[in-house]
PDB file of C-alpha atoms and ligand atoms in Angstrom:
ATOM      1  CA  MET A 122       0.000   0.000   0.000  1.00 99.00           C
ATOM      2  CA  VAL A 123       1.063   3.562  -0.708  1.00 98.00           C
ATOM      3  CA  PRO A 124      -1.114   5.932   1.370  1.00 98.00           C
ATOM      4  CA  THR A 125      -1.365   9.425  -0.158  1.00 98.00           C
ATOM      5  CA  MET A 126      -3.470  12.546  -0.063  1.00 97.00           C
ATOM      6  CA  GLY A 127      -3.417  12.764  -3.860  1.00 97.00           C
ATOM      7  CA  ALA A 128      -2.058  15.586  -6.025  1.00 96.00           C
ATOM      8  CA  LEU A 129       0.444  12.938  -6.999  1.00 97.00           C
ATOM      9  CA  HIS A 130       3.917  13.885  -8.158  1.00 96.00           C
ATOM     10  CA  GLU A 131       7.108  12.122  -9.145  1.00 95.00           C
ATOM     11  CA  GLY A 132       7.925  11.517  -5.456  1.00 96.00           C
ATOM     12  CA  HIS A 133       4.723   9.501  -5.001  1.00 98.00           C
ATOM     13  CA  LEU A 134       5.389   7.638  -8.238  1.00 98.00           C
ATOM     14  CA  GLN A 135       8.785   6.568  -6.925  1.00 97.00           C
ATOM     15  CA  LEU A 136       7.038   5.062  -3.878  1.00 98.00           C
ATOM     16  CA  VAL A 137       4.583   3.267  -6.155  1.00 98.00           C
ATOM     17  CA  ILE A 138       7.373   1.992  -8.424  1.00 98.00           C
ATOM     18  CA  LYS A 139       9.303   0.636  -5.430  1.00 98.00           C
ATOM     19  CA  ALA A 140       6.112  -0.969  -4.105  1.00 98.00           C
ATOM     20  CA  LEU A 141       5.461  -2.562  -7.505  1.00 98.00           C
ATOM     21  CA  GLU A 142       8.976  -3.977  -7.575  1.00 98.00           C
ATOM     22  CA  GLU A 143       8.383  -5.671  -4.230  1.00 98.00           C
ATOM     23  CA  ASN A 144       4.684  -6.674  -4.427  1.00 98.00           C
ATOM     24  CA  ASP A 145       2.200  -8.109  -6.949  1.00 98.00           C
ATOM     25  CA  ILE A 146      -0.562  -5.570  -6.329  1.00 98.00           C
ATOM     26  CA  VAL A 147      -0.262  -2.031  -4.968  1.00 98.00           C
ATOM     27  CA  VAL A 148      -3.169  -0.199  -3.358  1.00 99.00           C
ATOM     28  CA  VAL A 149      -2.745   3.579  -3.620  1.00 98.00           C
ATOM     29  CA  SER A 150      -5.099   5.415  -1.306  1.00 98.00           C
ATOM     30  CA  ILE A 151      -6.047   8.956  -2.244  1.00 98.00           C
ATOM     31  CA  PHE A 152      -7.726  10.705   0.632  1.00 98.00           C
ATOM     32  CA  VAL A 153      -7.313  14.235   1.947  1.00 98.00           C
ATOM     33  CA  ASN A 154      -7.646  13.430   5.623  1.00 98.00           C
ATOM     34  CA  PRO A 155      -9.463  16.307   7.397  1.00 97.00           C
ATOM     35  CA  THR A 156      -8.407  15.345  10.932  1.00 97.00           C
ATOM     36  CA  GLN A 157      -4.703  15.863  10.302  1.00 97.00           C
ATOM     37  CA  PHE A 158      -5.060  19.515   9.248  1.00 95.00           C
ATOM     38  CA  ASP A 159      -4.686  22.076  12.016  1.00 90.00           C
ATOM     39  CA  ASN A 160      -5.246  24.886   9.518  1.00 91.00           C
ATOM     40  CA  LYS A 161      -8.664  25.177   7.857  1.00 93.00           C
ATOM     41  CA  THR A 162      -7.382  27.130   4.837  1.00 93.00           C
ATOM     42  CA  ASP A 163      -4.671  24.556   4.217  1.00 91.00           C
ATOM     43  CA  LEU A 164      -7.346  21.815   4.205  1.00 95.00           C
ATOM     44  CA  GLU A 165      -9.653  23.773   1.883  1.00 95.00           C
ATOM     45  CA  LYS A 166      -6.872  24.675  -0.518  1.00 93.00           C
ATOM     46  CA  TYR A 167      -5.163  21.296  -0.512  1.00 94.00           C
ATOM     47  CA  PRO A 168      -5.059  20.298  -4.203  1.00 94.00           C
ATOM     48  CA  ARG A 169      -7.603  17.627  -5.203  1.00 96.00           C
ATOM     49  CA  THR A 170      -6.839  16.135  -8.608  1.00 96.00           C
ATOM     50  CA  LEU A 171      -8.220  12.587  -8.612  1.00 98.00           C
ATOM     51  CA  GLU A 172      -8.614  12.292 -12.391  1.00 98.00           C
ATOM     52  CA  SER A 173      -5.075  13.330 -13.223  1.00 97.00           C
ATOM     53  CA  ASP A 174      -3.763  11.256 -10.305  1.00 98.00           C
ATOM     54  CA  VAL A 175      -5.336   8.145 -11.806  1.00 98.00           C
ATOM     55  CA  LYS A 176      -3.920   9.011 -15.234  1.00 98.00           C
ATOM     56  CA  LEU A 177      -0.467   9.398 -13.743  1.00 98.00           C
ATOM     57  CA  LEU A 178      -0.702   6.053 -11.943  1.00 98.00           C
ATOM     58  CA  LYS A 179      -1.690   4.390 -15.214  1.00 98.00           C
ATOM     59  CA  THR A 180       1.643   5.487 -16.696  1.00 98.00           C
ATOM     60  CA  VAL A 181       3.308   3.218 -14.137  1.00 98.00           C
ATOM     61  CA  SER A 182       0.985   0.202 -14.370  1.00 98.00           C
ATOM     62  CA  LYS A 183      -2.428  -0.437 -15.895  1.00 97.00           C
ATOM     63  CA  THR A 184      -2.961  -3.795 -14.205  1.00 98.00           C
ATOM     64  CA  GLN A 185      -1.268  -3.898 -10.815  1.00 98.00           C
ATOM     65  CA  ILE A 186      -2.544  -0.755  -9.099  1.00 98.00           C
ATOM     66  CA  ILE A 187      -5.802  -0.406  -7.194  1.00 98.00           C
ATOM     67  CA  VAL A 188      -6.806   3.182  -6.421  1.00 98.00           C
ATOM     68  CA  TYR A 189      -8.739   3.486  -3.194  1.00 98.00           C
ATOM     69  CA  ALA A 190     -10.371   6.923  -2.938  1.00 98.00           C
ATOM     70  CA  PRO A 191     -12.979   6.869  -0.153  1.00 98.00           C
ATOM     71  CA  THR A 192     -15.141   9.814   0.886  1.00 97.00           C
ATOM     72  CA  VAL A 193     -14.817  11.448   4.312  1.00 97.00           C
ATOM     73  CA  ASP A 194     -18.084   9.749   5.357  1.00 95.00           C
ATOM     74  CA  ASP A 195     -16.882   6.315   4.202  1.00 95.00           C
ATOM     75  CA  ILE A 196     -14.026   6.672   6.640  1.00 96.00           C
ATOM     76  CA  TYR A 197     -15.407   8.709   9.537  1.00 96.00           C
ATOM     77  CA  GLU A 198     -19.101   7.746   9.307  1.00 93.00           C
ATOM     78  CA  GLY A 199     -20.390  11.197  10.241  1.00 94.00           C
ATOM     79  CA  ASN A 200     -18.005  11.687  13.165  1.00 95.00           C
ATOM     80  CA  THR A 201     -14.947  13.420  11.734  1.00 96.00           C
ATOM     81  CA  VAL A 202     -12.691  13.333  14.777  1.00 97.00           C
ATOM     82  CA  SER A 203      -9.419  11.635  15.475  1.00 97.00           C
ATOM     83  CA  LYS A 204      -8.592   9.093  18.127  1.00 97.00           C
ATOM     84  CA  ARG A 205      -5.913   9.835  20.736  1.00 97.00           C
ATOM     85  CA  PHE A 206      -2.571   8.062  20.419  1.00 98.00           C
ATOM     86  CA  ASP A 207       0.498   7.667  22.550  1.00 98.00           C
ATOM     87  CA  PHE A 208       3.595   7.502  20.362  1.00 98.00           C
ATOM     88  CA  ASP A 209       6.032   7.480  23.294  1.00 97.00           C
ATOM     89  CA  GLY A 210       6.725  11.195  22.996  1.00 97.00           C
ATOM     90  CA  LEU A 211       7.615  11.253  19.279  1.00 98.00           C
ATOM     91  CA  GLU A 212       4.384  13.184  18.710  1.00 97.00           C
ATOM     92  CA  PHE A 213       5.470  16.102  20.911  1.00 96.00           C
ATOM     93  CA  GLU A 214       8.649  16.939  18.984  1.00 97.00           C
ATOM     94  CA  MET A 215       9.008  19.220  15.932  1.00 96.00           C
ATOM     95  CA  GLU A 216       5.812  19.072  13.853  1.00 96.00           C
ATOM     96  CA  GLY A 217       3.908  18.103  17.005  1.00 95.00           C
ATOM     97  CA  LYS A 218       4.777  21.464  18.554  1.00 94.00           C
ATOM     98  CA  PHE A 219       3.539  23.440  15.564  1.00 92.00           C
ATOM     99  CA  ARG A 220       0.654  21.316  14.265  1.00 93.00           C
ATOM    100  CA  HIS A 221      -1.550  20.430  17.212  1.00 91.00           C
ATOM    101  CA  GLY A 222      -3.454  17.179  16.818  1.00 94.00           C
ATOM    102  CA  HIS A 223      -1.738  16.453  13.501  1.00 96.00           C
ATOM    103  CA  PHE A 224      -0.306  13.068  14.472  1.00 98.00           C
ATOM    104  CA  ASP A 225      -3.532  11.905  16.103  1.00 98.00           C
ATOM    105  CA  GLY A 226      -5.152  12.576  12.717  1.00 98.00           C
ATOM    106  CA  VAL A 227      -2.416  10.709  10.858  1.00 98.00           C
ATOM    107  CA  GLY A 228      -2.542   7.800  13.319  1.00 98.00           C
ATOM    108  CA  THR A 229      -6.329   7.564  13.032  1.00 98.00           C
ATOM    109  CA  ILE A 230      -6.385   7.404   9.255  1.00 98.00           C
ATOM    110  CA  VAL A 231      -3.359   5.175   8.752  1.00 98.00           C
ATOM    111  CA  LYS A 232      -4.598   2.659  11.345  1.00 98.00           C
ATOM    112  CA  ARG A 233      -8.033   2.648   9.665  1.00 97.00           C
ATOM    113  CA  PHE A 234      -6.460   2.123   6.221  1.00 98.00           C
ATOM    114  CA  PHE A 235      -4.338  -0.741   7.506  1.00 98.00           C
ATOM    115  CA  GLU A 236      -7.448  -2.375   8.987  1.00 97.00           C
ATOM    116  CA  ILE A 237      -9.375  -1.991   5.716  1.00 97.00           C
ATOM    117  CA  VAL A 238      -6.661  -2.776   3.169  1.00 98.00           C
ATOM    118  CA  LYS A 239      -4.543  -5.169   5.277  1.00 98.00           C
ATOM    119  CA  PRO A 240      -1.369  -4.563   3.268  1.00 98.00           C
ATOM    120  CA  HIS A 241       1.756  -6.693   3.714  1.00 98.00           C
ATOM    121  CA  ASN A 242       4.007  -3.685   3.107  1.00 99.00           C
ATOM    122  CA  ALA A 243       3.324   0.054   3.282  1.00 99.00           C
ATOM    123  CA  TYR A 244       5.563   2.745   1.788  1.00 98.00           C
ATOM    124  CA  PHE A 245       6.160   6.225   3.198  1.00 98.00           C
ATOM    125  CA  GLY A 246       8.546   8.996   2.161  1.00 98.00           C
ATOM    126  CA  GLU A 247      11.327  10.264   4.413  1.00 98.00           C
ATOM    127  CA  LYS A 248      10.341  13.860   3.728  1.00 98.00           C
ATOM    128  CA  ASP A 249       7.846  13.317   6.535  1.00 98.00           C
ATOM    129  CA  PHE A 250      10.489  11.596   8.636  1.00 98.00           C
ATOM    130  CA  GLN A 251       8.651  12.181  11.920  1.00 98.00           C
ATOM    131  CA  GLN A 252       5.488  10.715  10.393  1.00 98.00           C
ATOM    132  CA  LEU A 253       7.481   7.659   9.268  1.00 98.00           C
ATOM    133  CA  LEU A 254       8.767   7.024  12.826  1.00 98.00           C
ATOM    134  CA  ILE A 255       5.297   7.574  14.244  1.00 98.00           C
ATOM    135  CA  ILE A 256       3.751   5.079  11.843  1.00 98.00           C
ATOM    136  CA  LYS A 257       6.426   2.525  12.778  1.00 98.00           C
ATOM    137  CA  LYS A 258       5.509   3.174  16.419  1.00 98.00           C
ATOM    138  CA  LEU A 259       1.765   2.866  15.644  1.00 98.00           C
ATOM    139  CA  VAL A 260       2.274  -0.505  14.027  1.00 98.00           C
ATOM    140  CA  GLU A 261       4.496  -1.746  16.848  1.00 98.00           C
ATOM    141  CA  LYS A 262       2.181  -0.583  19.633  1.00 98.00           C
ATOM    142  CA  HIS A 263      -1.017  -1.860  18.026  1.00 98.00           C
ATOM    143  CA  GLN A 264       0.634  -5.012  16.692  1.00 98.00           C
ATOM    144  CA  ILE A 265      -0.545  -4.374  13.159  1.00 98.00           C
ATOM    145  CA  PRO A 266       0.984  -6.992  10.847  1.00 98.00           C
ATOM    146  CA  VAL A 267       2.437  -4.686   8.198  1.00 98.00           C
ATOM    147  CA  ASN A 268       6.014  -3.945   7.247  1.00 98.00           C
ATOM    148  CA  ILE A 269       6.705  -0.197   7.051  1.00 98.00           C
ATOM    149  CA  VAL A 270       9.145   0.787   4.324  1.00 98.00           C
ATOM    150  CA  GLY A 271      10.778   4.232   4.417  1.00 98.00           C
ATOM    151  CA  CYS A 272      11.812   5.718   1.051  1.00 98.00           C
ATOM    152  CA  LYS A 273      14.343   8.426   0.261  1.00 97.00           C
ATOM    153  CA  ILE A 274      13.244  12.023  -0.372  1.00 98.00           C
ATOM    154  CA  HIS A 275      12.630  12.762  -4.020  1.00 97.00           C
ATOM    155  CA  ARG A 276      13.718  16.253  -5.094  1.00 97.00           C
ATOM    156  CA  GLU A 277      13.038  18.597  -7.971  1.00 96.00           C
ATOM    157  CA  THR A 278      16.159  19.302 -10.050  1.00 96.00           C
ATOM    158  CA  ASN A 279      16.677  22.523  -8.068  1.00 96.00           C
ATOM    159  CA  GLY A 280      16.761  20.524  -4.798  1.00 97.00           C
ATOM    160  CA  LEU A 281      13.300  21.404  -3.463  1.00 98.00           C
ATOM    161  CA  ALA A 282      11.804  18.331  -1.769  1.00 98.00           C
ATOM    162  CA  MET A 283       8.798  17.157  -3.779  1.00 97.00           C
ATOM    163  CA  SER A 284       5.465  17.893  -2.155  1.00 96.00           C
ATOM    164  CA  SER A 285       1.885  18.299  -3.321  1.00 92.00           C
ATOM    165  CA  ARG A 286       1.978  21.766  -1.759  1.00 92.00           C
ATOM    166  CA  ASN A 287       4.703  22.850  -4.226  1.00 95.00           C
ATOM    167  CA  THR A 288       2.034  23.294  -6.910  1.00 92.00           C
ATOM    168  CA  ARG A 289       0.585  26.134  -4.814  1.00 92.00           C
ATOM    169  CA  LEU A 290       3.870  28.091  -4.683  1.00 96.00           C
ATOM    170  CA  GLU A 291       3.803  31.399  -6.514  1.00 97.00           C
ATOM    171  CA  SER A 292       6.683  31.710  -8.975  1.00 96.00           C
ATOM    172  CA  HIS A 293       8.864  34.026  -6.859  1.00 97.00           C
ATOM    173  CA  TYR A 294       8.573  31.648  -3.898  1.00 97.00           C
ATOM    174  CA  LYS A 295       9.277  28.682  -6.152  1.00 97.00           C
ATOM    175  CA  LYS A 296      12.438  30.401  -7.347  1.00 97.00           C
ATOM    176  CA  ALA A 297      13.525  31.129  -3.775  1.00 98.00           C
ATOM    177  CA  SER A 298      12.709  27.682  -2.350  1.00 97.00           C
ATOM    178  CA  PRO A 299      15.942  25.800  -3.319  1.00 98.00           C
ATOM    179  CA  PHE A 300      17.524  27.927  -0.571  1.00 98.00           C
ATOM    180  CA  ILE A 301      16.020  25.473   1.936  1.00 98.00           C
ATOM    181  CA  TYR A 302      17.944  22.427   0.705  1.00 98.00           C
ATOM    182  CA  GLU A 303      21.092  24.491   0.044  1.00 98.00           C
ATOM    183  CA  THR A 304      20.982  25.606   3.687  1.00 98.00           C
ATOM    184  CA  LEU A 305      20.465  22.034   4.883  1.00 98.00           C
ATOM    185  CA  LYS A 306      23.492  20.848   2.882  1.00 98.00           C
ATOM    186  CA  THR A 307      25.704  23.583   4.329  1.00 98.00           C
ATOM    187  CA  ALA A 308      24.361  22.819   7.812  1.00 98.00           C
ATOM    188  CA  ARG A 309      25.412  19.180   7.297  1.00 98.00           C
ATOM    189  CA  GLU A 310      28.919  20.322   6.382  1.00 98.00           C
ATOM    190  CA  LYS A 311      29.131  22.627   9.399  1.00 98.00           C
ATOM    191  CA  PHE A 312      27.895  19.886  11.731  1.00 97.00           C
ATOM    192  CA  GLY A 313      31.160  18.028  10.986  1.00 95.00           C
ATOM    193  CA  THR A 314      33.107  20.596  13.025  1.00 96.00           C
ATOM    194  CA  LYS A 315      30.594  22.699  14.949  1.00 96.00           C
ATOM    195  CA  SER A 316      28.051  22.092  17.707  1.00 95.00           C
ATOM    196  CA  ALA A 317      24.337  21.728  16.962  1.00 97.00           C
ATOM    197  CA  THR A 318      23.725  25.086  18.689  1.00 96.00           C
ATOM    198  CA  LYS A 319      26.254  26.856  16.479  1.00 97.00           C
ATOM    199  CA  VAL A 320      24.808  25.283  13.341  1.00 97.00           C
ATOM    200  CA  SER A 321      21.269  26.264  14.403  1.00 98.00           C
ATOM    201  CA  GLU A 322      22.385  29.844  15.048  1.00 98.00           C
ATOM    202  CA  TRP A 323      23.954  29.964  11.598  1.00 98.00           C
ATOM    203  CA  VAL A 324      20.730  28.700   9.980  1.00 98.00           C
ATOM    204  CA  ASP A 325      18.609  31.193  11.961  1.00 98.00           C
ATOM    205  CA  ASN A 326      20.851  33.988  10.652  1.00 98.00           C
ATOM    206  CA  GLN A 327      20.619  32.832   7.059  1.00 98.00           C
ATOM    207  CA  PHE A 328      16.826  32.964   7.194  1.00 98.00           C
ATOM    208  CA  ALA A 329      16.754  36.226   9.139  1.00 98.00           C
ATOM    209  CA  LYS A 330      18.584  37.761   6.144  1.00 98.00           C
ATOM    210  CA  HIS A 331      16.230  36.182   3.607  1.00 97.00           C
ATOM    211  CA  ASP A 332      13.459  38.499   2.461  1.00 95.00           C
ATOM    212  CA  LEU A 333      10.975  35.873   1.231  1.00 97.00           C
ATOM    213  CA  LEU A 334      11.306  32.664   3.229  1.00 98.00           C
ATOM    214  CA  GLU A 335      10.353  32.601   6.885  1.00 98.00           C
ATOM    215  CA  LEU A 336      11.910  29.987   9.146  1.00 98.00           C
ATOM    216  CA  GLU A 337       9.504  28.281  11.541  1.00 97.00           C
ATOM    217  CA  TYR A 338      12.049  25.899  13.042  1.00 98.00           C
ATOM    218  CA  PHE A 339      15.405  24.322  12.367  1.00 98.00           C
ATOM    219  CA  LEU A 340      16.816  21.705  14.648  1.00 97.00           C
ATOM    220  CA  ILE A 341      19.206  18.813  14.783  1.00 98.00           C
ATOM    221  CA  ALA A 342      17.773  15.721  16.406  1.00 98.00           C
ATOM    222  CA  ASP A 343      18.543  12.104  17.247  1.00 98.00           C
ATOM    223  CA  VAL A 344      16.994   9.963  14.470  1.00 98.00           C
ATOM    224  CA  GLU A 345      15.478   7.523  16.971  1.00 97.00           C
ATOM    225  CA  THR A 346      13.971   9.772  19.643  1.00 97.00           C
ATOM    226  CA  LEU A 347      13.712  12.997  17.605  1.00 98.00           C
ATOM    227  CA  LYS A 348      14.944  14.830  20.700  1.00 97.00           C
ATOM    228  CA  PRO A 349      17.119  17.831  19.854  1.00 96.00           C
ATOM    229  CA  VAL A 350      20.802  16.975  20.263  1.00 95.00           C
ATOM    230  CA  LYS A 351      22.580  18.593  23.181  1.00 86.00           C
ATOM    231  CA  ARG A 352      25.932  16.837  23.118  1.00 88.00           C
ATOM    232  CA  LYS A 353      27.037  15.053  19.941  1.00 91.00           C
ATOM    233  CA  SER A 354      27.888  11.368  20.285  1.00 92.00           C
ATOM    234  CA  ASN A 355      29.705   9.310  17.642  1.00 91.00           C
ATOM    235  CA  LYS A 356      27.432   6.393  18.429  1.00 94.00           C
ATOM    236  CA  LYS A 357      24.253   8.228  17.430  1.00 96.00           C
ATOM    237  CA  LYS A 358      22.739   9.190  14.123  1.00 97.00           C
ATOM    238  CA  TYR A 359      21.413  12.687  13.615  1.00 98.00           C
ATOM    239  CA  ARG A 360      19.232  14.518  11.140  1.00 98.00           C
ATOM    240  CA  ALA A 361      18.549  18.182  10.596  1.00 98.00           C
ATOM    241  CA  PHE A 362      14.878  19.135  10.281  1.00 98.00           C
ATOM    242  CA  ILE A 363      13.418  22.342   8.943  1.00 98.00           C
ATOM    243  CA  ALA A 364      10.018  23.982   8.435  1.00 98.00           C
ATOM    244  CA  VAL A 365       9.739  27.166   6.385  1.00 98.00           C
ATOM    245  CA  TYR A 366       6.918  29.402   5.240  1.00 98.00           C
ATOM    246  CA  ALA A 367       7.010  30.513   1.619  1.00 98.00           C
ATOM    247  CA  GLY A 368       4.151  33.008   1.839  1.00 97.00           C
ATOM    248  CA  GLU A 369       1.250  30.948   3.170  1.00 93.00           C
ATOM    249  CA  ILE A 370       2.715  27.628   2.024  1.00 95.00           C
ATOM    250  CA  ARG A 371       4.483  25.623   4.682  1.00 95.00           C
ATOM    251  CA  LEU A 372       7.395  23.517   3.443  1.00 97.00           C
ATOM    252  CA  ILE A 373       9.300  20.897   5.424  1.00 98.00           C
ATOM    253  CA  ASP A 374      12.523  19.081   4.659  1.00 98.00           C
ATOM    254  CA  ASN A 375      15.281  17.139   6.391  1.00 98.00           C
ATOM    255  CA  ILE A 376      18.731  15.736   5.788  1.00 98.00           C
ATOM    256  CA  ALA A 377      20.808  12.919   7.311  1.00 98.00           C
ATOM    257  CA  LEU A 378      23.912  14.380   8.946  1.00 97.00           C
ATOM    258  CA  ASN A 379      26.112  11.389   9.722  1.00 93.00           C
TER     259      ASN A 379
HETATM  260  O1  LIG B 178       1.864  11.673   4.088  1.00 97.95           O
HETATM  261  C1  LIG B 178       0.678  11.809   3.733  1.00 97.95           C
HETATM  262  O2  LIG B 178       0.372  12.075   2.577  1.00 97.95           O
HETATM  263  C2  LIG B 178      -0.427  11.623   4.774  1.00 97.95           C
HETATM  264  O3  LIG B 178      -0.032  12.092   6.011  1.00 97.95           O
HETATM  265  C3  LIG B 178      -0.929  10.167   4.867  1.00 97.95           C
HETATM  266  C4  LIG B 178       0.144   9.226   5.369  1.00 97.95           C
HETATM  267  C5  LIG B 178      -1.435   9.703   3.518  1.00 97.95           C
HETATM  268  C6  LIG B 178      -2.098  10.083   5.854  1.00 97.95           C
HETATM  269  O4  LIG B 178      -3.166  10.887   5.469  1.00 97.95           O
END
């Protein structure tokens, strides 16, 4: 299964292609899940392009893909609220601090999909790295028999991480947006010799000087706990995570540091 919210792009297709390589049949769900949006405008304006999504999927396979596109009522049966989950604290870090209730919404829908579709394997992109860890935790805690496969971030040629929200970027923001990945790459370099605090200060400064992009957060965290790193350890793996506003569009990205 490849769960999506539609507005499919090359990044989604890469997940589907990987899933097709490893499975006979791939279910692609297309469902804009209302309970994971903390911002009403974002939910309303989220691109909905079912017809072209289906066309795009057909370019990959005409016989091995099932598109599952339920309505909100099919899923929530008149009660559009999320369940409460305990993800051992992963839900309180990063996105959890800025998007209240977001991971309860994600947990609710992904659990429901797994119960309905019963996939052997499910594929998720590392762009939403926190989501990926949370889904692994969901499956572990609720003993859902599905193997969660994380897939590398797919980028536009200018480095911008692919996202359905990119289609909503006005051209001047689109032009400016590669700055995000460029900054992440330089942060990775700096992390070789500098502390996480110093690197974060440098990133804050870069964005303070930028006249279009507004930094919401940048932090370097342990890849297992997602807790911000205080003292670097050679035994641990770290990633840098970033959320940026390009006008009203919120973009997130991350990079492995070691
Ligand atoms: O990553 C997404 O597109 C969504 O969060 C998901 C996993 C499809 C749940 O709605």
